[in-house]
CSV table of C-alpha atoms in Angstrom, one decimal:
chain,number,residue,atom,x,y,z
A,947,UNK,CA,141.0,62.7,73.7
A,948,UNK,CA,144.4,64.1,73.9
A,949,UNK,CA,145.7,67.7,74.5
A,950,UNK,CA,143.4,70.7,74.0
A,951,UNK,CA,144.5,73.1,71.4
A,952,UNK,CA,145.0,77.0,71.6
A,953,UNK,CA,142.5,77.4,69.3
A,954,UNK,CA,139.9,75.2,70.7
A,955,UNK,CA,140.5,76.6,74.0
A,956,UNK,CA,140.4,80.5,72.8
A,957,UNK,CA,136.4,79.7,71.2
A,958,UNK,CA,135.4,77.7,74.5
A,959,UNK,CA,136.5,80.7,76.6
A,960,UNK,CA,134.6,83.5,74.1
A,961,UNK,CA,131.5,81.9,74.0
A,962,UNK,CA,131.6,81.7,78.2
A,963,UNK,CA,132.3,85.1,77.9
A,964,UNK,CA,129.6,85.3,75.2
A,965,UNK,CA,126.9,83.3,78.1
A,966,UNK,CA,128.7,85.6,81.2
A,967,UNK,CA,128.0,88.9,79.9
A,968,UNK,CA,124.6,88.5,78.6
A,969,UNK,CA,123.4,87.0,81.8
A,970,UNK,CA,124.7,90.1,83.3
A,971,UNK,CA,123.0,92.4,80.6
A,972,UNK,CA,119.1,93.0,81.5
A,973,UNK,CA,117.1,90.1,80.4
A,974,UNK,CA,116.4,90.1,76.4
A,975,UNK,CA,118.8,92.8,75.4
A,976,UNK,CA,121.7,90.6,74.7
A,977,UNK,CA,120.0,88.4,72.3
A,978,UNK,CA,118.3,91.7,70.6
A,979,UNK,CA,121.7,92.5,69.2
A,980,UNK,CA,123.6,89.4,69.3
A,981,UNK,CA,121.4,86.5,68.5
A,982,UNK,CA,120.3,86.1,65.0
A,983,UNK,CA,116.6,87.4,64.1
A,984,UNK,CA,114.5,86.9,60.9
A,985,UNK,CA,116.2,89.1,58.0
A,986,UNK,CA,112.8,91.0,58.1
A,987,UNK,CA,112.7,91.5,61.8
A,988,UNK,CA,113.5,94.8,63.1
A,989,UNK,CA,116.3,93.0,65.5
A,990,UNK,CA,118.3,91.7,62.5
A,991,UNK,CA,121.7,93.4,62.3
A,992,UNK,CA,124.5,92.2,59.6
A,993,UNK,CA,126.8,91.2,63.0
A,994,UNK,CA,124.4,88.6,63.9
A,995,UNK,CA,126.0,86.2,61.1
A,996,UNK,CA,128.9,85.7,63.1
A,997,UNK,CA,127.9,86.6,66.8
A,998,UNK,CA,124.8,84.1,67.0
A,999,UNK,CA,127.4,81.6,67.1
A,1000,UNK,CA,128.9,82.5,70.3
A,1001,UNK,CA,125.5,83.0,72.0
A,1002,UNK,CA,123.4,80.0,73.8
A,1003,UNK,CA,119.6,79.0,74.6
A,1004,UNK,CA,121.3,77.9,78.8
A,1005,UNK,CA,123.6,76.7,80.3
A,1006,UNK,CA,123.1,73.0,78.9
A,1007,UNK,CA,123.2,74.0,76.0
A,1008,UNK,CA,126.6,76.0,76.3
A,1009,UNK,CA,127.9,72.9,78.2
A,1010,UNK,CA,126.6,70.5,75.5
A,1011,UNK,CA,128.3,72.3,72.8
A,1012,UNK,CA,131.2,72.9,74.5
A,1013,UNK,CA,132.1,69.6,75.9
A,1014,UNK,CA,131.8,68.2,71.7
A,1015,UNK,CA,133.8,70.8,71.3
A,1016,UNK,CA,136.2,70.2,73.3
A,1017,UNK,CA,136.2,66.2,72.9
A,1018,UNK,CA,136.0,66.7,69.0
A,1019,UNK,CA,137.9,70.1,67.9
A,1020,UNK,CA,141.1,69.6,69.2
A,1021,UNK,CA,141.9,66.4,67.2
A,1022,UNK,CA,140.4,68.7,63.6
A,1023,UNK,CA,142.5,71.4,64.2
A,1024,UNK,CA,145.5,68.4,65.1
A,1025,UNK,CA,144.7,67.2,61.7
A,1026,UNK,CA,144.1,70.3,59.6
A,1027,UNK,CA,145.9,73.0,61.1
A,1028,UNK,CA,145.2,76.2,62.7
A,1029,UNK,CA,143.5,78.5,60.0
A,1030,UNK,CA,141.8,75.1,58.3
A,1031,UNK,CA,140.1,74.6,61.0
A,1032,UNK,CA,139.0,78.0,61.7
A,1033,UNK,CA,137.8,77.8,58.0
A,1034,UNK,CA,135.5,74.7,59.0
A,1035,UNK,CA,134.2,75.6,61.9
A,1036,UNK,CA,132.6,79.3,60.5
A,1037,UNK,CA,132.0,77.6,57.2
A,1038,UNK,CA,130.0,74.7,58.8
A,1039,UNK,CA,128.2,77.8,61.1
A,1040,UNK,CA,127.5,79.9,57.6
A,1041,UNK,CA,126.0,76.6,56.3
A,1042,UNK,CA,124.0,75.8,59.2
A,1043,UNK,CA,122.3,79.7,59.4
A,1044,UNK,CA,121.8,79.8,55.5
A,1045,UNK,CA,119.4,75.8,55.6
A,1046,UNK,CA,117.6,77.9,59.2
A,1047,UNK,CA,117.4,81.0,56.9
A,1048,UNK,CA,116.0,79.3,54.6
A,1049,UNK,CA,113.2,76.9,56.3
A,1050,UNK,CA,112.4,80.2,58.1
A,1051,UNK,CA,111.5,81.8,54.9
A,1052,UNK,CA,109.5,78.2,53.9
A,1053,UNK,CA,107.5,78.5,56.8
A,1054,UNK,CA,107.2,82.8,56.8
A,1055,UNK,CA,106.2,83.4,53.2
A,1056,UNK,CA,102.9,81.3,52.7
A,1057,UNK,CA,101.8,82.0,56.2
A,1058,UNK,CA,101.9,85.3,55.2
A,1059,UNK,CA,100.2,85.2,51.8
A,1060,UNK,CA,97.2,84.0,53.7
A,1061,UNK,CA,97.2,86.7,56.4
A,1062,UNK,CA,97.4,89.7,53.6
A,1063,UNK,CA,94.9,88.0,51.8
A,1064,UNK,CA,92.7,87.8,55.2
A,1065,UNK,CA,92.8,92.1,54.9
A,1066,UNK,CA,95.9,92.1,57.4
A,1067,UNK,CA,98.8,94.2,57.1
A,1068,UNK,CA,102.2,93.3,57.6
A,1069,UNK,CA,103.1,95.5,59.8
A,1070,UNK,CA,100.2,94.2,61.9
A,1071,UNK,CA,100.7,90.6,61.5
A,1072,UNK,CA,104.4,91.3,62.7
A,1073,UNK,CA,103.4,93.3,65.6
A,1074,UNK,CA,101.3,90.4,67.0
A,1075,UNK,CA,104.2,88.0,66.1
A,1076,UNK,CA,107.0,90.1,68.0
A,1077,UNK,CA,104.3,90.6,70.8
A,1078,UNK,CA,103.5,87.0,70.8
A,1079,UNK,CA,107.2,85.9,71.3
A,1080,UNK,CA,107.9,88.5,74.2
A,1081,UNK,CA,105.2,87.3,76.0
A,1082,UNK,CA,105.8,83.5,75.1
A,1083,UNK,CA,102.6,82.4,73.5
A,1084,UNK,CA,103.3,81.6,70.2
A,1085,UNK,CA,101.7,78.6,70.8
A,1086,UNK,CA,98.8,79.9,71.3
A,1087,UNK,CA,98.4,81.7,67.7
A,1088,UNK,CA,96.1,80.2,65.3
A,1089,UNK,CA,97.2,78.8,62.1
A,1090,UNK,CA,99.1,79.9,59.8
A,1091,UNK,CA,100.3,83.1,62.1
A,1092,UNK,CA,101.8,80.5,65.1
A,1093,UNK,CA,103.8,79.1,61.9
A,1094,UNK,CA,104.5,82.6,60.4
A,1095,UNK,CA,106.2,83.7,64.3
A,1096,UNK,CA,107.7,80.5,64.4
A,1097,UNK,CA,109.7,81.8,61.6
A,1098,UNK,CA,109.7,85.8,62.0
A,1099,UNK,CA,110.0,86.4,65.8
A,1100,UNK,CA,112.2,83.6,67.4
A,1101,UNK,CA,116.3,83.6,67.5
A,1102,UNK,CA,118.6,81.9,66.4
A,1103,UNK,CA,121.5,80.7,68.8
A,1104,UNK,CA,124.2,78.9,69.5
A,1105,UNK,CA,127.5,77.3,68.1
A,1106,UNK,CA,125.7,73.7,67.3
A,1107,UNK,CA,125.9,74.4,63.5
A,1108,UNK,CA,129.4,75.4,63.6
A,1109,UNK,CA,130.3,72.3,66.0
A,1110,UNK,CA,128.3,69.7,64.0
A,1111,UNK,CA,130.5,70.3,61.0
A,1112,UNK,CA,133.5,69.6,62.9
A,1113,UNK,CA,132.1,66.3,64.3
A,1114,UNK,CA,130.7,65.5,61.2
A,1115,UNK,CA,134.6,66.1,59.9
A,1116,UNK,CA,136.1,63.8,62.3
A,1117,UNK,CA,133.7,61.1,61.1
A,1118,UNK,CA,135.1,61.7,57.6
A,1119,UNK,CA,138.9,61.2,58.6
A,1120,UNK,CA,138.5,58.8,61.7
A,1121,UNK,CA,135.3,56.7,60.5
A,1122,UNK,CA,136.1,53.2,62.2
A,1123,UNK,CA,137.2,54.8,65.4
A,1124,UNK,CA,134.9,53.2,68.4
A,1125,UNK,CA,133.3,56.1,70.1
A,1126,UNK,CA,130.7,55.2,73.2
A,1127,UNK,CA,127.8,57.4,74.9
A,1128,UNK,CA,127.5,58.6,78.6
A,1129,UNK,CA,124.7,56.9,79.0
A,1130,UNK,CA,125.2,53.9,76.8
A,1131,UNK,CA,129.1,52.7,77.3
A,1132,UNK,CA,128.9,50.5,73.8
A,1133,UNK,CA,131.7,51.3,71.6
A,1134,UNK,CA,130.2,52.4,68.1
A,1135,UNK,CA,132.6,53.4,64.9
A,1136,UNK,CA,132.0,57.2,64.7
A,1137,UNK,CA,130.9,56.9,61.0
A,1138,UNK,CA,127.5,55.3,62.6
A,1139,UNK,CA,127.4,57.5,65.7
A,1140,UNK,CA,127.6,60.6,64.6
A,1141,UNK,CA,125.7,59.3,61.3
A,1142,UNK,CA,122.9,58.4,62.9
A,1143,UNK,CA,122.2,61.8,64.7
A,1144,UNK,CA,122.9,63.3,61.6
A,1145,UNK,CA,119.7,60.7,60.3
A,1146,UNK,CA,117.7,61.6,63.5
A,1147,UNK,CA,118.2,65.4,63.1
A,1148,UNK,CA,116.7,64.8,59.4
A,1149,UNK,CA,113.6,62.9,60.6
A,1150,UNK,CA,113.3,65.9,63.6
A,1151,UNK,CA,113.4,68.3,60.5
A,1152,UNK,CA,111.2,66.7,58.2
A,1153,UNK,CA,108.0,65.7,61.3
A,1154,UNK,CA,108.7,68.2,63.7
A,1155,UNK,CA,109.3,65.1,66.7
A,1156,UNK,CA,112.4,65.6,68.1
A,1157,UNK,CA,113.9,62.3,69.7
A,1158,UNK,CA,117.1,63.2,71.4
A,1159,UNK,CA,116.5,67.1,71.8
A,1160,UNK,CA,114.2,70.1,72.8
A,1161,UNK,CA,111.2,70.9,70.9
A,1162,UNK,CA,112.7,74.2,69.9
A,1163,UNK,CA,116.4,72.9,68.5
A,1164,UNK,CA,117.2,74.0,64.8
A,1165,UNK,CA,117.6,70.7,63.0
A,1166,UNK,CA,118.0,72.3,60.0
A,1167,UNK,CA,120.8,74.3,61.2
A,1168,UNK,CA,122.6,71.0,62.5
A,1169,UNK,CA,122.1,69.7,59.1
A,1170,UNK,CA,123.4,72.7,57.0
A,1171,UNK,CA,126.4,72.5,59.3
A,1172,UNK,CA,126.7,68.9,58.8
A,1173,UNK,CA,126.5,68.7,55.0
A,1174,UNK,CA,129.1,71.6,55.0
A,1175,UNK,CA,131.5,70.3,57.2
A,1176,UNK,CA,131.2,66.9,54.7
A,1177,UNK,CA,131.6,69.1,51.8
A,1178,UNK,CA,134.8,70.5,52.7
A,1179,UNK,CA,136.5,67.8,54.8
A,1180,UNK,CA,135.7,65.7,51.8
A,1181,UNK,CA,137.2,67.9,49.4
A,1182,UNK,CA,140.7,68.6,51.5
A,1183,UNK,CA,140.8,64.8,52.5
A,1184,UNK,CA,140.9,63.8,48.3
A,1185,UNK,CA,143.1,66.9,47.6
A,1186,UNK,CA,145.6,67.7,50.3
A,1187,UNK,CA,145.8,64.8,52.5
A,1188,UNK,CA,149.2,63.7,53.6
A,1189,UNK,CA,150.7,61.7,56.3
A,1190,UNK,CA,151.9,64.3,58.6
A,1191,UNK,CA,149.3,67.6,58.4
A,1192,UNK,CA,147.3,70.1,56.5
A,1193,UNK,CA,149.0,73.0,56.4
């Protein structure tokens, strides 16, 4: 890919910074006030929109993100300008926290009908939750309070939301370019490379099998950064396009 841009550069080095300092901060304290929580969790603070973006799971995680960063934003921000694709990338991460956000709360609210109806009380059933996370072992709730945790007590992290709209963007306005795979060097047109992880992230979200990720990654967070990045690289691509930039 060609030259990396100031802005591309400037996000790489914040979200180090982001992965330095809280590996310097005592374990778990970093992601109590920069991660995102559950709206209903006692964690959750209004900063966490934006600063969850910046924080990451490990370091392959950082360096996954940050290398399709890197191999993907430069050429956006080429193509759209400075404060376009600034608008993207938060967009997409917005998009990608609200479709989490929300299969959190499709998982949370049922689960917890059934544990008030059981004679439980909330502030009970989110003690064990919170208590359960901390000591890692959700998975070894019962039904439906494993599912209701699942939702309620674990983090969300990462720029992969954010990023994903930006690949899924360079899809849009370079689809027949041949892109290939570390570990499979055959040239593939991005519109079926990056469109098929988009379809495998969709089957992970709908089973719960994960192909080409960790059990815990947020599918639907990839996909609500995905389908926003679409929506508005579509939308500037039949409105403002031209032949030199968007400005």
């Amino acid at each position: 890919m060609g030259r990396i841009t100031e802005t591309v550069k400037t996000l790489i080095i914040i979200n180090v910074i982001f992965f330095v300092g809280s590996a310097l901060l005592s374990e778990g304290f970093a992601d109590s006030l920069f991660a995102l929580w559950f709206p209903k969790h006692p964690n959750f603070k209004i900063w966490q929109l934006l600063t969850h973006m910046f924080m990451h799971g490990g370091v392959s995680h950082l360096l996954f993100n940050m290398f399709a960063l890197y191999m993907f934003g430069s050429q956006i921000e080429n193509a759209l300008g400075q404060q376009r694709f600034l608008f993207l990338y938060f967009s997409a991460g917005l998009g990608a926290l609200g479709l989490q956000v929300l299969s959190n709360y499709y998982g949370y609210l049922p689960s917890l009908e059934v544990l008030l109806n059981e004679g439980n009380s909330i502030l009970e059933i989110h003690s064990v939750a919170i208590d359960a996370r901390n000591r890692g072992q959700i998975y070894l709730l019962r039904e439906p309070l494993k599912t209701l945790a699942e939702s309620f007590a674990v983090p969300m992290v990462g720029a992969s939301g954010a990023i994903f709209g930006v690949v899924v963007a360079f899809a849009v306005l370079y689809p027949n370019l041949p892109l290939m795979m570390l570990f499979f060097p055959v040239p593939i047109k991005a519109k079926y490379l990056i469109g098929g992880y988009v379809v495998l992230d969709l089957y992970a979200a709908l089973t719960g099998n994960n192909i080409i990720g960790p059990s815990n990654t947020a599918n639907w967070a990839h996909l609500g950064g995905a389908l926003i990045g679409f929506i508005v690289i579509w939308y500037w691509k039949k409105n403002s396009f031209n032949d030199r930039r968007w400005n």
